[in-house]
Short mmCIF file of C-alpha atoms and ligand atoms in Angstrom, two decimals:
data_model
loop_
_atom_site.label_atom_id
_atom_site.label_comp_id
_atom_site.label_asym_id
_atom_site.label_seq_id
_atom_site.Cartn_x
_atom_site.Cartn_y
_atom_site.Cartn_z
CA MET A 1 70.15 80.65 122.53
CA ALA A 2 72.77 82.50 124.55
CA ALA A 3 73.97 85.53 122.62
CA VAL A 4 77.65 85.16 121.80
CA ALA A 5 79.34 88.16 123.41
CA ALA A 6 81.08 90.22 120.74
CA LEU A 7 84.86 89.98 120.90
CA PRO A 8 86.68 93.26 121.64
CA VAL A 9 89.03 94.70 119.02
CA SER A 10 92.53 93.33 118.59
CA LEU A 11 95.49 95.25 119.98
CA SER A 12 97.07 97.12 117.08
CA GLY A 13 99.62 99.77 116.15
CA ARG A 14 96.71 101.83 114.84
CA PHE A 15 96.10 102.84 118.47
CA LYS A 16 98.74 105.54 118.95
CA GLY A 17 100.33 105.52 122.40
CA SER A 18 99.52 101.85 122.88
CA PHE A 19 102.28 99.38 123.71
CA ALA A 20 101.60 97.80 120.31
CA TYR A 21 102.29 101.14 118.60
CA PHE A 22 105.50 101.64 120.61
CA THR A 23 106.64 98.09 119.89
CA ILE A 24 106.06 98.30 116.12
CA LYS A 25 107.44 101.85 115.84
CA ASP A 26 110.56 101.47 118.00
CA ARG A 27 111.26 98.01 119.32
CA LEU A 28 110.70 95.76 116.31
CA PRO A 29 113.03 97.88 114.11
CA GLN A 30 115.61 97.69 116.94
CA ILE A 31 115.32 93.91 116.96
CA LEU A 32 115.76 93.80 113.16
CA THR A 33 118.82 96.05 113.40
CA ARG A 34 120.34 93.73 116.00
CA VAL A 35 119.71 90.75 113.71
CA ILE A 36 121.45 92.54 110.83
CA ASP A 37 124.39 93.43 113.10
CA THR A 38 124.61 89.80 114.22
CA LEU A 39 124.90 88.66 110.59
CA HIS A 40 127.58 91.29 109.90
CA ARG A 41 129.54 90.09 112.92
CA HIS A 42 129.47 86.47 111.69
CA LYS A 43 130.78 87.29 108.19
CA ASN A 44 134.22 85.76 108.83
CA GLU A 45 132.70 82.67 110.40
CA PHE A 46 130.50 82.19 107.32
CA PHE A 47 133.57 82.64 105.09
CA GLU A 48 135.62 80.14 107.09
CA GLU A 49 132.83 77.60 107.08
CA HIS A 50 131.40 78.08 103.60
CA GLY A 51 133.84 80.24 101.61
CA GLU A 52 132.50 82.87 99.20
CA LYS A 53 129.06 81.19 99.13
CA GLY A 54 128.71 81.88 102.83
CA VAL A 55 129.53 85.57 102.40
CA GLU A 56 127.14 85.93 99.45
CA ALA A 57 124.38 84.26 101.46
CA GLU A 58 125.06 86.62 104.37
CA LYS A 59 124.77 89.63 102.02
CA ARG A 60 121.48 88.35 100.58
CA ALA A 61 120.04 87.74 104.05
CA ILE A 62 121.03 91.23 105.14
CA SER A 63 119.34 92.79 102.11
CA PHE A 64 116.18 90.72 102.83
CA LEU A 65 116.17 92.05 106.40
CA SER A 66 116.93 95.67 105.48
CA LYS A 67 114.01 95.61 103.02
CA LEU A 68 111.79 94.12 105.73
CA ARG A 69 112.81 96.86 108.18
CA ASN A 70 111.97 99.52 105.60
CA GLU A 71 108.55 97.95 104.87
CA LEU A 72 107.84 97.92 108.61
CA GLN A 73 108.96 101.47 109.28
CA THR A 74 106.99 102.88 106.35
CA ASP A 75 103.82 100.89 107.11
CA LYS A 76 103.90 99.06 103.77
CA PRO A 77 101.37 96.27 103.04
CA VAL A 78 102.11 92.87 104.55
CA THR A 79 103.15 90.72 101.58
CA PRO A 80 102.51 86.99 101.03
CA LEU A 81 105.36 84.62 101.91
CA GLU A 82 107.20 83.40 98.80
CA ASP A 83 109.32 80.71 100.38
CA GLU A 84 108.75 76.97 100.11
CA LEU A 85 108.68 76.39 103.86
CA PRO A 86 105.96 73.97 105.07
CA ASP A 87 103.90 76.62 106.87
CA ALA A 88 103.90 79.23 104.04
CA ALA A 89 100.43 78.22 102.79
CA LEU A 90 98.92 78.55 106.29
CA TRP A 91 100.52 81.99 106.65
CA ASN A 92 99.18 83.16 103.29
CA GLN A 93 95.69 81.83 104.13
CA TYR A 94 95.87 83.86 107.34
CA LEU A 95 96.94 86.94 105.37
CA ASP A 96 93.88 86.47 103.14
CA TYR A 97 91.75 86.17 106.27
CA GLN A 98 93.17 89.46 107.55
CA ARG A 99 92.55 91.10 104.15
CA ASN A 100 88.89 90.00 104.27
CA LEU A 101 88.60 91.22 107.88
CA SER A 102 89.66 94.69 106.85
CA ASN A 103 86.80 94.39 104.30
CA GLY A 104 88.25 96.63 101.66
CA SER A 105 89.56 99.29 104.04
CA GLY A 106 93.01 98.72 102.59
CA GLU A 107 95.67 96.04 102.56
CA PRO A 108 96.85 94.49 105.84
CA SER A 109 99.81 96.59 106.94
CA TRP A 110 102.21 96.86 109.86
CA PHE A 111 100.48 99.64 111.80
CA GLN A 112 96.87 98.96 110.72
CA SER A 113 96.68 95.18 111.24
CA PRO A 114 96.48 93.31 114.56
CA TRP A 115 99.73 93.56 116.53
CA LEU A 116 99.88 89.81 117.14
CA PHE A 117 99.77 89.13 113.39
CA VAL A 118 102.44 91.61 112.29
CA GLU A 119 104.82 90.81 115.17
CA CYS A 120 104.62 87.06 114.45
CA TYR A 121 104.95 87.83 110.75
CA MET A 122 108.17 89.75 111.36
CA TYR A 123 109.77 86.75 113.09
CA ARG A 124 108.60 84.44 110.30
CA ARG A 125 110.17 86.78 107.71
CA ILE A 126 113.42 86.82 109.71
CA HIS A 127 113.39 83.03 109.57
CA ALA A 128 112.76 83.10 105.81
CA ALA A 129 115.67 85.52 105.29
CA LEU A 130 117.99 82.80 106.63
CA ALA A 131 116.15 79.67 105.44
CA GLN A 132 116.11 80.96 101.85
CA ASN A 133 119.84 81.60 101.84
CA PRO A 134 121.82 78.40 102.09
CA PRO A 135 124.43 77.61 103.24
CA ILE A 136 123.58 79.80 106.27
CA ASP A 137 119.97 78.55 106.28
CA ASN A 138 120.34 76.81 109.65
CA PHE A 139 121.95 79.75 111.43
CA ASP A 140 119.96 80.90 114.51
CA VAL A 141 120.36 84.69 114.62
CA PHE A 142 119.21 84.69 118.28
CA LYS A 143 121.51 81.87 119.45
CA GLU A 144 124.16 84.16 120.99
CA GLY A 145 121.65 86.12 123.06
CA LYS A 146 120.04 82.96 124.39
CA ALA A 147 123.42 81.43 125.30
CA GLN A 148 124.54 84.70 126.90
CA ASN A 149 121.39 84.77 129.04
CA PHE A 150 122.21 81.28 130.29
CA PHE A 151 125.83 82.08 131.09
CA GLU A 152 125.06 85.41 132.73
CA SER A 153 122.41 83.77 134.92
CA GLN A 154 124.98 81.27 136.19
CA GLU A 155 124.67 82.28 139.86
CA ALA A 156 120.90 81.85 139.75
CA VAL A 157 121.30 78.54 137.87
CA ILE A 158 123.65 77.22 140.57
CA THR A 159 121.35 78.43 143.35
CA LEU A 160 118.31 76.79 141.80
CA CYS A 161 120.03 73.48 140.96
CA THR A 162 121.50 73.33 144.47
CA HIS A 163 118.15 74.14 146.10
CA PHE A 164 116.47 71.47 144.02
CA GLN A 165 119.04 68.72 144.63
CA GLU A 166 118.88 69.44 148.40
CA LEU A 167 115.08 69.18 148.18
CA LEU A 168 115.35 65.85 146.35
CA LYS A 169 117.39 64.38 149.22
CA ASN A 170 114.40 64.37 151.56
CA ILE A 171 111.46 64.72 149.19
CA LYS A 172 110.12 61.33 150.31
CA ASP A 173 109.82 62.54 153.92
CA LEU A 174 107.78 65.65 153.02
CA ASP A 175 104.09 65.64 153.98
CA GLU A 176 101.44 67.02 151.63
CA LYS A 177 101.61 70.52 153.12
CA GLN A 178 105.39 70.67 152.75
CA LEU A 179 105.17 69.31 149.21
CA GLN A 180 102.58 71.97 148.35
CA GLU A 181 104.88 74.68 149.71
CA GLU A 182 107.79 73.45 147.56
CA PHE A 183 105.49 73.27 144.52
CA PHE A 184 104.35 76.86 145.10
CA LYS A 185 107.96 78.04 145.41
CA LEU A 186 109.05 76.41 142.14
CA LEU A 187 105.91 77.65 140.36
CA GLN A 188 106.84 81.20 141.35
CA VAL A 189 110.46 80.74 140.29
CA SER A 190 109.16 79.60 136.89
CA LEU A 191 106.72 82.54 136.77
CA TRP A 192 109.35 85.17 137.57
CA GLY A 193 111.85 83.43 135.33
CA ASN A 194 109.64 84.81 132.57
CA LYS A 195 111.02 88.29 133.22
CA CYS A 196 114.22 87.12 131.51
CA ASP A 197 113.18 87.74 127.91
CA LEU A 198 115.24 89.33 125.14
CA SER A 199 112.43 90.33 122.77
CA PHE A 200 110.94 92.58 125.41
CA SER A 201 114.34 94.03 126.25
CA ALA A 202 114.94 94.24 122.48
CA GLY A 203 118.04 92.15 122.98
CA GLU A 204 119.44 94.10 125.96
CA ASP A 205 120.77 91.88 128.75
CA SER A 206 117.90 90.25 130.61
CA SER A 207 119.69 87.53 132.55
CA GLN A 208 118.60 86.54 136.05
CA LYS A 209 120.87 88.47 138.39
CA SER A 210 119.05 88.24 141.74
CA GLY A 211 118.69 85.03 143.69
CA PRO A 212 115.65 83.21 142.28
CA LEU A 213 114.39 81.99 145.65
CA GLN A 214 115.14 84.78 148.08
CA SER A 215 112.84 87.38 146.53
CA LEU A 216 109.67 85.24 146.28
CA GLU A 217 108.08 86.55 149.48
CA ASN A 218 108.24 90.21 148.52
CA MET A 219 107.06 89.43 144.98
CA ILE A 220 103.73 87.98 146.19
CA PRO A 221 101.91 91.36 146.01
CA TYR A 222 102.83 91.54 142.33
CA ILE A 223 100.90 88.36 141.53
CA LEU A 224 97.65 89.86 140.21
CA VAL A 225 95.74 86.59 139.78
CA ASN A 226 96.89 83.75 142.01
CA ASP A 227 95.40 80.31 141.25
CA MET A 228 98.20 78.23 142.80
CA GLU A 229 95.79 76.50 145.22
CA LYS A 230 93.60 75.43 142.25
CA LEU A 231 96.64 74.05 140.43
CA TRP A 232 97.55 72.02 143.49
CA SER A 233 94.06 70.49 143.77
CA ILE A 234 94.00 69.65 140.04
CA LEU A 235 97.24 67.70 140.48
CA VAL A 236 96.28 66.04 143.78
CA ASN A 237 92.88 65.01 142.41
CA ALA A 238 94.43 63.72 139.18
CA LYS A 239 96.80 61.65 141.34
CA LYS A 240 93.90 60.23 143.37
CA ARG A 241 91.91 59.40 140.22
CA ASN A 242 94.98 57.96 138.58
CA THR A 243 94.45 54.28 137.79
CA GLU A 244 97.33 51.94 136.99
CA LYS A 245 96.91 52.30 133.22
CA SER A 246 96.55 56.06 132.89
CA ASN A 247 99.48 58.34 133.68
CA VAL A 248 99.18 61.81 135.15
CA ARG A 249 100.48 64.05 132.39
CA VAL A 250 101.49 67.71 132.68
CA ASP A 251 102.37 69.80 129.62
CA ILE A 252 104.61 72.87 129.77
CA ILE A 253 104.24 75.13 126.75
CA LEU A 254 107.69 76.69 126.94
CA ASP A 255 108.73 80.26 126.44
CA ASN A 256 112.26 81.63 126.76
CA ALA A 257 115.54 79.71 126.75
CA GLY A 258 118.19 80.60 129.32
CA PHE A 259 117.28 80.90 132.97
CA GLU A 260 113.52 80.65 132.35
CA LEU A 261 113.97 77.27 130.62
CA LEU A 262 116.10 76.06 133.54
CA SER A 263 113.32 77.04 135.96
CA ASP A 264 110.80 75.10 133.84
CA LEU A 265 113.03 71.99 133.80
CA VAL A 266 113.38 72.12 137.60
CA LEU A 267 109.60 72.45 137.96
CA ALA A 268 109.14 69.48 135.60
CA ASP A 269 111.61 67.35 137.59
CA PHE A 270 109.83 68.27 140.82
CA LEU A 271 106.49 67.12 139.33
CA LEU A 272 108.05 63.72 138.53
CA SER A 273 110.17 63.33 141.70
CA SER A 274 107.22 64.22 143.93
CA LYS A 275 105.13 61.70 141.99
CA LEU A 276 102.53 64.39 141.34
CA ALA A 277 102.96 63.56 137.65
CA ASP A 278 104.15 60.52 135.73
CA GLU A 279 105.12 62.30 132.52
CA VAL A 280 105.88 65.86 131.43
CA HIS A 281 105.54 67.03 127.82
CA PHE A 282 107.40 70.15 126.69
CA HIS A 283 106.35 72.25 123.71
CA GLY A 284 109.03 74.41 122.09
CA LYS A 285 109.27 76.39 118.86
CA SER A 286 110.16 74.81 115.53
CA ILE A 287 111.98 77.98 114.34
CA PRO A 288 113.87 80.79 116.13
CA TRP A 289 111.11 82.99 117.61
CA TYR A 290 110.64 86.22 119.56
CA VAL A 291 114.41 86.40 120.15
CA SER A 292 114.49 84.23 123.29
CA ASP A 293 111.99 81.46 122.65
CA THR A 294 113.22 77.88 123.13
CA THR A 295 113.97 75.71 120.09
CA LYS A 296 114.84 72.00 120.17
CA HIS A 297 118.50 72.98 119.83
CA ASP A 298 118.24 75.33 122.83
CA PHE A 299 116.52 72.61 124.89
CA ASN A 300 119.19 70.00 124.18
CA TRP A 301 122.03 72.56 124.43
CA THR A 302 120.87 73.62 127.92
CA ILE A 303 120.84 70.02 129.19
CA LYS A 304 124.29 69.40 127.69
CA GLN A 305 125.64 72.60 129.31
CA LEU A 306 124.41 71.42 132.70
CA GLN A 307 125.92 67.96 132.26
CA SER A 308 129.35 69.37 131.41
CA ALA A 309 129.25 72.03 134.14
CA ASN A 310 131.96 71.70 136.78
CA HIS A 311 129.29 72.07 139.45
CA MET A 312 128.06 68.86 141.03
CA TRP A 313 124.39 69.80 141.31
CA MET A 314 124.19 71.32 137.83
CA SER A 315 125.67 68.22 136.25
CA ARG A 316 123.45 65.99 138.38
CA CYS A 317 120.40 67.84 137.00
CA GLY A 318 121.66 67.56 133.43
CA ILE A 319 122.32 63.82 133.77
CA ASN A 320 118.92 63.14 135.38
CA TRP A 321 117.12 65.16 132.73
CA GLU A 322 118.77 63.41 129.82
CA GLY A 323 117.73 60.20 131.54
CA ASN A 324 114.11 61.40 131.73
CA LEU A 325 114.12 62.05 127.99
CA LYS A 326 115.64 58.65 127.27
CA LYS A 327 113.07 56.91 129.53
CA GLY A 328 110.27 58.78 127.78
CA VAL A 329 108.91 60.31 130.99
CA TRP A 330 109.89 63.65 129.48
CA VAL A 331 108.83 64.24 125.88
CA TYR A 332 109.80 67.22 123.73
CA HIS A 333 107.48 68.46 120.94
CA ASP A 334 107.68 71.39 118.56
CA HIS A 335 104.50 71.60 116.55
CA MET A 336 104.41 74.20 113.74
CA PHE A 337 101.23 75.75 115.17
CA TRP A 338 103.15 77.53 117.97
CA THR A 339 104.93 79.70 115.40
CA LEU A 340 101.85 80.59 113.33
CA PRO A 341 100.04 83.92 113.86
CA HIS A 342 96.78 82.28 115.02
CA ASP A 343 95.52 82.75 118.55
CA PHE A 344 94.69 79.54 120.39
CA SER A 345 90.92 79.73 119.82
CA SER A 346 91.60 78.47 116.28
CA MET A 347 93.92 75.58 117.27
CA ALA A 348 91.16 72.93 117.13
CA GLU A 349 90.48 73.91 113.52
CA VAL A 350 93.99 74.73 112.27
CA ALA A 351 95.95 72.06 114.21
CA PRO A 352 93.47 69.36 115.31
CA ASP A 353 96.33 66.90 115.93
CA LEU A 354 97.94 69.27 118.45
CA TYR A 355 94.59 70.03 120.09
CA ALA A 356 93.89 66.30 120.44
CA ASP A 357 97.32 65.75 121.98
CA LEU A 358 96.80 68.53 124.54
CA GLN A 359 93.44 66.94 125.44
CA LYS A 360 95.39 63.97 126.84
CA SER A 361 96.97 66.20 129.49
CA ASN A 362 95.82 66.69 133.08
CA LEU A 363 97.25 70.21 133.24
CA LEU A 364 98.66 72.64 130.68
CA LEU A 365 101.10 75.29 131.91
CA PHE A 366 101.50 78.11 129.37
CA LYS A 367 104.62 80.16 129.97
CA GLY A 368 105.02 83.83 129.14
CA ASP A 369 103.38 86.86 127.67
CA LEU A 370 103.07 85.83 124.01
CA ASN A 371 101.26 82.63 125.04
CA TYR A 372 98.98 84.74 127.26
CA ARG A 373 98.24 87.04 124.35
CA LYS A 374 97.40 84.04 122.12
CA LEU A 375 95.28 82.41 124.87
CA THR A 376 93.17 85.58 125.18
CA GLY A 377 93.25 86.59 121.50
CA ASP A 378 95.38 89.72 122.08
CA ARG A 379 92.31 91.87 122.45
CA LYS A 380 91.33 95.00 124.38
CA TRP A 381 89.37 93.11 127.06
CA GLU A 382 87.92 94.72 130.17
CA TYR A 383 90.27 93.80 133.05
CA SER A 384 87.51 91.95 134.93
CA VAL A 385 86.43 89.68 132.05
CA PRO A 386 86.84 86.11 133.32
CA PHE A 387 89.91 84.31 131.91
CA HIS A 388 87.63 81.43 130.88
CA GLN A 389 85.57 83.78 128.68
CA ALA A 390 88.67 85.33 127.09
CA LEU A 391 89.83 81.81 126.13
CA ASN A 392 86.98 81.92 123.61
CA LYS A 393 86.27 78.14 123.68
CA PHE A 394 89.92 77.04 123.85
CA HIS A 395 89.58 74.25 126.45
CA PRO A 396 91.68 71.17 125.54
CA ALA A 397 92.41 70.53 129.24
CA PRO A 398 92.70 72.39 132.57
CA LEU A 399 95.18 75.18 131.89
CA CYS A 400 97.08 77.95 133.60
CA SER A 401 99.14 80.87 132.32
CA LEU A 402 102.40 81.71 134.12
CA ARG A 403 103.03 85.16 132.67
CA THR A 404 104.81 88.37 133.58
CA LEU A 405 102.84 91.25 132.09
CA LYS A 406 104.65 92.67 129.06
CA SER A 407 101.76 93.85 126.92
CA ASP A 408 98.71 95.96 127.56
CA THR A 409 96.13 93.21 127.78
CA GLN A 410 94.90 91.71 131.04
CA VAL A 411 91.79 89.74 132.08
CA GLY A 412 90.61 87.87 135.17
CA LEU A 413 91.03 90.73 137.63
CA LYS A 414 88.57 91.47 140.43
CA PRO A 415 86.16 94.36 139.78
CA GLY A 416 88.10 97.59 140.34
CA GLN A 417 91.47 95.85 140.71
CA GLY A 418 92.79 97.03 137.33
CA GLU A 419 91.60 100.57 137.88
CA GLN A 420 93.20 100.56 141.35
CA ILE A 421 96.59 99.49 139.95
CA GLN A 422 96.24 102.02 137.12
CA ALA A 423 95.70 104.76 139.70
CA SER A 424 98.76 103.80 141.74
CA GLU A 425 101.06 102.80 138.85
CA PRO A 426 99.81 104.47 135.63
CA GLU A 427 102.49 102.74 133.58
CA TRP A 428 101.84 99.25 134.93
CA MET A 429 101.16 98.00 131.40
CA LEU A 430 103.69 100.03 129.49
CA TYR A 431 107.46 99.72 129.30
CA LEU A 432 108.41 103.09 127.85
O1 F6P B 1 108.17 92.95 122.19
C1 F6P B 1 107.42 92.77 123.33
C2 F6P B 1 106.88 91.40 123.21
O2 F6P B 1 106.61 91.18 121.87
C3 F6P B 1 105.65 91.15 124.01
O3 F6P B 1 104.64 91.89 123.74
C4 F6P B 1 105.61 89.73 123.75
O4 F6P B 1 104.51 89.12 124.14
C5 F6P B 1 106.91 89.52 124.46
O5 F6P B 1 107.76 90.41 123.73
C6 F6P B 1 107.42 88.15 124.52
O6 F6P B 1 107.33 87.84 125.89
P1 F6P B 1 107.39 86.35 126.38
O7 F6P B 1 108.78 85.86 126.06
O8 F6P B 1 107.09 86.41 127.84
O9 F6P B 1 106.36 85.62 125.58
MG1 MG B 2 109.43 84.61 124.63
#
């Protein structure tokens, strides 16, 4: 009977000086303050649209959020959700689980509980502050920042759409080696697109300013674990095995809207146009999440923006992509599980329908840091622990994480590699 290796502790604000501590102490309150400011700034809009009821709802939401910020900053207990939203029971079960974990050493609280739990909980409380206050219950407090990221990345959007449409012109003449090279380029554009994220910049501008393709070469040394060759062989072998009836399916578990989403859509179109895949499934968030994360509205809004752009290649992309959705070769999902606090090792138990759906895929691409943290349980792993071990039995299908490091957890490094980076760049895991 192989002994089950004990899991390391969860990252938490109880570790002073950790990125978790810094995030909970400084950055989450900043994000809450920005949300409150956003609501203040939309007061007139709420009045115009909804009259006095809109203004009263705005006031109630602001008091919800100010109370939440105070609870956070004074390390109050994490309280059960009292809203009627469909996931409230799952959240409160998880809170009970956390209470039992702390086995009597006090109530779950912001600085004592696992970072992943309290950070997700904050975003769920932000959602409740709006959802419980009609008629502004459908207002996305992060919408402006996500739209701004898209507009301010316009140069990079044009460059990428143009590059891709040029590539499409002769994609049929490319041999396997050339196709692999293009795949690797677009994978890296999607990887580095993950740097554009507003929750990590606490809402500061994080749009893509530099050309997305020109800097790939000199970014190679910053790729700590590079499995691109393995990804290629998974796809090529799936293609070879592919019989008439079964499609090759790739799933992209999305992260941030804006430029990062654009880079994911281009990658998805490449997978179809190169015939490496027959269908691509996208997984977004069912509520506004971590400031930048993609909702169904953001997904559709981005495609509409491209279609109506006065740039030929942008509109061509937008038209093709709406066509893919209509034909069903692109499918958009937003399962509730992605905005629960659970790490992915509990998906099979908590969301068996989602787990079963992911098992139909030939390759799962998880974008971003939060997904990486949930894949590996947001724990203080040794750097050289194999990624497979850190997944802790989460294996619905072959999977890969395309993540820029934004939190102090990292696995899958070669022996000594983490220590070597630490020696040369002591703050490689901290953004102080
Ligand atoms: O606030 C920092 C942070 O919460 C990270 O720790 C978190 O994982 C990240 O923001 C979100 O990054 P991404 O959009 O890449 O998931
Ligand atoms: Mg994100």
